[in-house]
């Protein structure tokens, strides 16, 4: 059956961010829809942001296009140009290589549900606000030192 | 600005289907979001199905994963196993090579708005209900003859 049964898909708030950058996403609950569905061309994540949670640390990818759509609730998209409210049905695109750090933050008092699309990146990701980078398959400080 | 401004993106009900298979999608109004956004890894189409319109003829792709999410309104997903109602927030995945013809039909009296994700297919597409196939970059009858 092609219709997605969300309740049957495991939901996790796991993150690979090193402390202290992890706390911002503890309220981010993710279901990866691709594996059970058999999708391989791109990844789809169903994300619930609890009040106060961010979709990620603000970042941009050298080699991964990303796309998000809000399904329910409210979020604020934060990027280099400022802040913009995101309502249900609102969408945003983040083309790879565009050095505009972005994330969504749930500043409301209810859940925010969104879908995020992308592909597994192999290149670097950059975090303009914090001493973090993703490179060579792992997180390091910006000077390359390990956590 | 990463947030998508739908109103600024051209909407079309153009179809490449040969007559008489085109009429089913005349009420399908599509905005391709990738080109203006700079996305290349996958395609995103914002689709409005007017009452009576189908998302496509029922089909499956040999080499294109597809994913849909309903944003507003109602549709019926039709596939080999039958019919299933799709409400706002409902999603479906159609992995490439799975020979299960699918489409969404708006049988309601209001618009249905959805997003469809995929990549440009190079391989064949199959249409179980009608004398049509997509092969070698174009539509033919199932016996290979041209329209």
Short mmCIF file of C-alpha atoms in Angstrom, two decimals:
data_model
loop_
_atom_site.label_atom_id
_atom_site.label_comp_id
_atom_site.label_asym_id
_atom_site.label_seq_id
_atom_site.Cartn_x
_atom_site.Cartn_y
_atom_site.Cartn_z
CA UNK A 1 0.00 0.00 0.00
CA UNK A 2 1.66 3.24 -1.10
CA UNK A 3 -0.17 5.41 1.46
CA UNK A 4 2.16 6.22 4.34
CA UNK A 5 1.10 4.95 7.76
CA UNK A 6 2.96 7.32 10.05
CA UNK A 7 2.01 5.44 13.21
CA UNK A 8 3.92 2.39 11.95
CA UNK A 9 7.18 4.28 11.47
CA UNK A 10 9.61 4.70 14.33
CA UNK A 11 10.00 8.24 15.63
CA UNK A 12 13.25 9.39 17.21
CA UNK A 13 14.78 12.55 18.63
CA UNK A 14 18.30 11.18 18.21
CA UNK A 15 20.93 13.65 17.08
CA UNK A 16 24.57 13.42 16.17
CA UNK A 17 25.30 16.97 17.29
CA UNK A 18 27.97 17.21 19.97
CA UNK A 19 27.06 18.72 23.32
CA UNK A 20 26.23 21.59 23.77
CA UNK A 21 24.70 21.91 20.30
CA UNK A 22 22.33 18.97 20.76
CA UNK A 23 19.85 20.54 23.18
CA UNK A 24 18.29 22.72 20.47
CA UNK A 25 16.96 19.63 18.70
CA UNK A 26 15.89 17.42 21.60
CA UNK A 27 12.31 18.44 20.80
CA UNK A 28 12.71 17.45 17.14
CA UNK A 29 10.97 14.11 16.53
CA UNK A 30 11.79 12.55 13.17
CA UNK A 31 10.35 9.73 11.12
CA UNK A 32 12.40 8.77 8.07
CA UNK A 33 9.84 7.77 5.44
CA UNK A 34 12.17 6.54 2.72
CA UNK A 35 13.41 3.20 4.06
CA UNK A 36 10.01 1.60 4.69
CA UNK A 37 8.57 3.09 1.51
CA UNK A 38 11.37 1.89 -0.74
CA UNK A 39 12.38 5.37 -1.88
CA UNK A 40 16.03 5.76 -2.87
CA UNK A 41 16.23 8.82 -5.15
CA UNK A 42 15.71 11.28 -2.30
CA UNK A 43 15.04 11.25 1.42
CA UNK A 44 11.83 12.33 3.15
CA UNK A 45 11.62 13.07 6.85
CA UNK A 46 8.41 13.71 8.75
CA UNK A 47 9.36 16.05 11.56
CA UNK A 48 7.46 17.19 14.63
CA UNK A 49 8.98 20.22 16.33
CA UNK A 50 7.85 20.50 19.93
CA UNK A 51 7.54 24.04 21.33
CA UNK A 52 11.00 25.56 21.50
CA UNK A 53 12.64 23.00 19.22
CA UNK A 54 14.67 23.77 16.11
CA UNK A 55 14.79 21.68 12.93
CA UNK A 56 18.61 21.78 13.14
CA UNK A 57 21.35 24.18 14.04
CA UNK A 58 21.40 26.93 11.41
CA UNK A 59 23.45 25.50 8.54
CA UNK A 60 23.94 25.16 4.83
CA UNK A 61 25.17 22.26 2.69
CA UNK A 62 27.78 22.36 -0.01
CA UNK A 63 26.20 19.45 -1.87
CA UNK A 64 22.63 18.81 -0.72
CA UNK A 65 19.48 20.48 -1.97
CA UNK A 66 16.87 20.74 0.77
CA UNK A 67 13.16 21.51 0.67
CA UNK A 68 10.66 21.88 3.51
CA UNK A 69 6.89 22.26 3.71
CA UNK A 70 4.93 22.98 6.88
CA UNK A 71 1.95 20.67 7.35
CA UNK A 72 0.52 22.00 10.60
CA UNK A 73 1.38 24.48 13.31
CA UNK A 74 3.73 27.43 13.08
CA UNK A 75 7.46 27.90 12.69
CA UNK A 76 9.91 30.69 12.05
CA UNK A 77 12.41 30.30 9.24
CA UNK A 78 15.69 31.93 10.22
CA UNK A 79 18.26 32.67 7.55
CA UNK A 80 20.86 35.31 6.70
CA UNK A 81 18.21 37.77 5.53
CA UNK A 82 16.23 37.53 8.76
CA UNK A 83 13.13 35.79 10.03
CA UNK A 84 9.98 34.80 8.20
CA UNK A 85 6.82 33.16 9.56
CA UNK A 86 5.93 29.77 8.13
CA UNK A 87 2.29 28.63 8.19
CA UNK A 88 0.74 25.36 7.04
CA UNK A 89 1.29 25.02 3.31
CA UNK A 90 4.31 27.33 3.33
CA UNK A 91 7.43 25.96 1.65
CA UNK A 92 11.10 26.85 1.41
CA UNK A 93 13.94 25.64 -0.79
CA UNK A 94 17.64 25.61 0.11
CA UNK A 95 19.78 24.85 -2.92
CA UNK A 96 23.16 23.30 -2.31
CA UNK A 97 26.13 25.59 -2.30
CA UNK A 98 24.09 28.65 -1.38
CA UNK A 99 25.91 30.00 1.70
CA UNK A 100 22.74 31.02 3.52
CA UNK A 101 22.45 29.25 6.86
CA UNK A 102 18.88 28.24 7.62
CA UNK A 103 16.71 26.42 10.10
CA UNK A 104 13.16 26.44 11.38
CA UNK A 105 12.33 27.14 15.00
CA UNK A 106 9.03 26.46 16.70
CA UNK A 107 8.41 29.54 18.85
CA UNK A 108 4.72 28.70 19.31
CA UNK A 109 3.12 26.81 22.18
CA UNK A 110 1.90 23.94 19.98
CA UNK A 111 3.53 21.27 17.85
CA UNK A 112 4.73 22.11 14.34
CA UNK A 113 4.66 19.30 11.77
CA UNK A 114 6.72 19.52 8.60
CA UNK A 115 8.25 17.44 5.84
CA UNK A 116 11.92 17.81 4.89
CA UNK A 117 13.38 16.51 1.64
CA UNK A 118 17.02 16.02 0.71
CA UNK A 119 19.68 13.53 -0.17
CA UNK A 120 22.52 12.15 1.91
CA UNK A 121 25.30 14.73 1.68
CA UNK A 122 28.90 13.71 1.21
CA UNK A 123 30.35 17.23 1.23
CA UNK A 124 30.73 19.73 4.02
CA UNK A 125 28.04 21.53 5.98
CA UNK A 126 28.62 24.94 7.53
CA UNK A 127 27.19 26.38 10.75
CA UNK A 128 27.51 30.17 10.77
CA UNK A 129 26.37 30.73 14.38
CA UNK A 130 28.37 28.13 16.29
CA UNK A 131 31.82 26.54 16.44
CA UNK A 132 30.82 23.47 14.39
CA UNK A 133 31.30 22.06 10.95
CA UNK A 134 30.45 18.79 9.21
CA UNK A 135 33.35 17.50 7.13
CA UNK A 136 34.75 14.12 6.11
CA UNK A 137 31.68 12.37 7.50
CA UNK A 138 31.72 13.82 10.99
CA UNK A 139 31.43 16.88 13.20
CA UNK A 140 34.46 18.93 14.18
CA UNK A 141 35.17 22.36 15.53
CA UNK A 142 35.88 24.98 12.88
CA UNK A 143 39.63 24.62 13.46
CA UNK A 144 39.28 20.92 12.65
CA UNK A 145 39.73 19.68 16.21
CA UNK A 146 37.56 16.86 17.49
CA UNK A 147 34.88 17.12 20.16
CA UNK B 1 14.75 34.42 0.00
CA UNK B 2 14.31 30.67 0.41
CA UNK B 3 10.56 30.87 1.17
CA UNK B 4 8.59 29.93 -1.91
CA UNK B 5 6.32 32.63 -3.35
CA UNK B 6 3.80 30.54 -5.22
CA UNK B 7 2.11 33.54 -6.82
CA UNK B 8 5.35 34.40 -8.63
CA UNK B 9 5.64 30.99 -10.29
CA UNK B 10 3.91 30.25 -13.55
CA UNK B 11 1.04 27.79 -13.38
CA UNK B 12 0.14 25.64 -16.36
CA UNK B 13 -2.26 22.83 -17.25
CA UNK B 14 -0.12 21.80 -20.21
CA UNK B 15 0.17 18.06 -20.84
CA UNK B 16 2.08 15.91 -23.26
CA UNK B 17 -0.55 13.18 -23.23
CA UNK B 18 -1.95 12.43 -26.66
CA UNK B 19 -5.66 12.89 -27.26
CA UNK B 20 -7.87 11.30 -25.91
CA UNK B 21 -5.81 10.76 -22.74
CA UNK B 22 -5.24 14.47 -22.13
CA UNK B 23 -8.72 15.46 -20.97
CA UNK B 24 -8.30 13.77 -17.58
CA UNK B 25 -5.59 16.26 -16.62
CA UNK B 26 -6.94 19.52 -18.09
CA UNK B 27 -7.97 20.45 -14.55
CA UNK B 28 -4.44 19.77 -13.21
CA UNK B 29 -2.63 23.07 -12.65
CA UNK B 30 1.08 22.69 -12.02
CA UNK B 31 3.81 24.97 -10.72
CA UNK B 32 7.33 23.55 -11.00
CA UNK B 33 9.16 24.85 -7.94
CA UNK B 34 12.64 23.58 -8.69
CA UNK B 35 13.83 25.89 -11.48
CA UNK B 36 13.21 29.21 -9.71
CA UNK B 37 14.44 27.81 -6.39
CA UNK B 38 17.68 26.41 -7.78
CA UNK B 39 16.93 22.83 -6.78
CA UNK B 40 18.56 20.17 -8.95
CA UNK B 41 18.69 16.96 -6.87
CA UNK B 42 14.95 16.34 -7.17
CA UNK B 43 11.90 17.98 -8.66
CA UNK B 44 9.00 19.51 -6.73
CA UNK B 45 5.66 20.28 -8.31
CA UNK B 46 2.88 22.22 -6.60
CA UNK B 47 -0.34 20.85 -8.09
CA UNK B 48 -3.92 22.05 -7.87
CA UNK B 49 -6.46 19.46 -8.96
CA UNK B 50 -9.73 21.07 -9.91
CA UNK B 51 -12.90 19.02 -9.25
CA UNK B 52 -12.85 15.98 -11.53
CA UNK B 53 -9.17 16.28 -12.43
CA UNK B 54 -6.57 13.53 -12.08
CA UNK B 55 -2.92 13.98 -11.17
CA UNK B 56 -2.00 11.86 -14.20
CA UNK B 57 -3.20 8.82 -16.00
CA UNK B 58 -2.68 5.81 -13.73
CA UNK B 59 0.94 4.80 -14.27
CA UNK B 60 4.18 3.55 -12.77
CA UNK B 61 7.80 4.38 -13.56
CA UNK B 62 10.63 1.94 -14.09
CA UNK B 63 13.21 4.43 -12.82
CA UNK B 64 11.61 7.27 -10.90
CA UNK B 65 10.71 7.35 -7.23
CA UNK B 66 7.67 9.50 -6.59
CA UNK B 67 6.20 10.95 -3.39
CA UNK B 68 3.05 13.00 -2.84
CA UNK B 69 1.57 14.88 0.09
CA UNK B 70 -1.88 16.47 0.17
CA UNK B 71 -1.84 20.04 1.46
CA UNK B 72 -5.54 20.91 1.26
CA UNK B 73 -8.76 19.44 -0.03
CA UNK B 74 -9.53 15.81 -0.76
CA UNK B 75 -8.36 13.24 -3.28
CA UNK B 76 -8.69 9.54 -3.91
CA UNK B 77 -5.54 7.52 -4.48
CA UNK B 78 -6.24 4.79 -7.01
CA UNK B 79 -3.80 1.90 -7.34
CA UNK B 80 -3.85 -1.84 -8.01
CA UNK B 81 -5.10 -2.63 -4.52
CA UNK B 82 -8.06 -0.28 -4.79
CA UNK B 83 -8.99 3.20 -3.63
CA UNK B 84 -7.96 5.10 -0.54
CA UNK B 85 -9.05 8.54 0.64
CA UNK B 86 -6.32 11.17 0.97
CA UNK B 87 -6.83 14.07 3.38
CA UNK B 88 -4.59 17.05 4.14
CA UNK B 89 -1.32 15.75 5.57
CA UNK B 90 -1.72 12.32 3.99
CA UNK B 91 1.28 11.07 2.02
CA UNK B 92 2.06 8.28 -0.41
CA UNK B 93 5.28 6.88 -1.85
CA UNK B 94 5.72 5.15 -5.18
CA UNK B 95 9.12 3.52 -5.48
CA UNK B 96 10.52 3.03 -8.96
CA UNK B 97 10.11 -0.36 -10.51
CA UNK B 98 7.08 -1.27 -8.40
CA UNK B 99 4.47 -2.26 -11.01
CA UNK B 100 1.56 -0.67 -9.20
CA UNK B 101 -0.13 1.94 -11.35
CA UNK B 102 -1.23 4.95 -9.32
CA UNK B 103 -2.78 8.36 -9.57
CA UNK B 104 -4.85 10.76 -7.48
CA UNK B 105 -8.28 11.88 -8.55
CA UNK B 106 -10.21 14.81 -7.12
CA UNK B 107 -13.77 13.52 -6.78
CA UNK B 108 -14.77 16.35 -4.46
CA UNK B 109 -16.43 19.64 -5.37
CA UNK B 110 -13.47 21.77 -4.19
CA UNK B 111 -9.87 22.19 -5.20
CA UNK B 112 -7.25 19.73 -3.97
CA UNK B 113 -3.71 21.04 -3.48
CA UNK B 114 -0.74 18.68 -3.28
CA UNK B 115 3.00 18.50 -3.69
CA UNK B 116 4.62 15.87 -5.91
CA UNK B 117 8.30 14.95 -5.73
CA UNK B 118 10.38 13.00 -8.23
CA UNK B 119 13.25 13.11 -10.65
CA UNK B 120 13.22 13.29 -14.43
CA UNK B 121 12.80 9.70 -15.61
CA UNK B 122 14.81 8.34 -18.48
CA UNK B 123 13.28 4.85 -18.47
CA UNK B 124 9.84 3.65 -19.41
CA UNK B 125 6.50 4.42 -17.78
CA UNK B 126 3.59 2.03 -17.94
CA UNK B 127 -0.15 2.80 -18.07
CA UNK B 128 -2.18 -0.27 -17.06
CA UNK B 129 -5.62 1.13 -17.92
CA UNK B 130 -5.07 2.65 -21.37
CA UNK B 131 -3.26 1.99 -24.64
CA UNK B 132 -0.28 4.19 -23.80
CA UNK B 133 3.32 3.87 -22.80
CA UNK B 134 6.24 6.25 -22.30
CA UNK B 135 9.44 4.93 -23.84
CA UNK B 136 12.52 6.37 -25.52
CA UNK B 137 11.50 9.89 -24.47
CA UNK B 138 8.00 9.92 -25.88
CA UNK B 139 4.50 8.49 -25.83
CA UNK B 140 3.52 5.57 -28.02
CA UNK B 141 0.75 3.01 -28.16
CA UNK B 142 1.56 -0.27 -26.42
CA UNK B 143 2.44 -1.88 -29.76
CA UNK B 144 5.04 0.88 -30.29
CA UNK B 145 3.09 2.75 -32.95
CA UNK B 146 3.01 6.53 -32.89
CA UNK B 147 0.01 8.68 -32.14
#
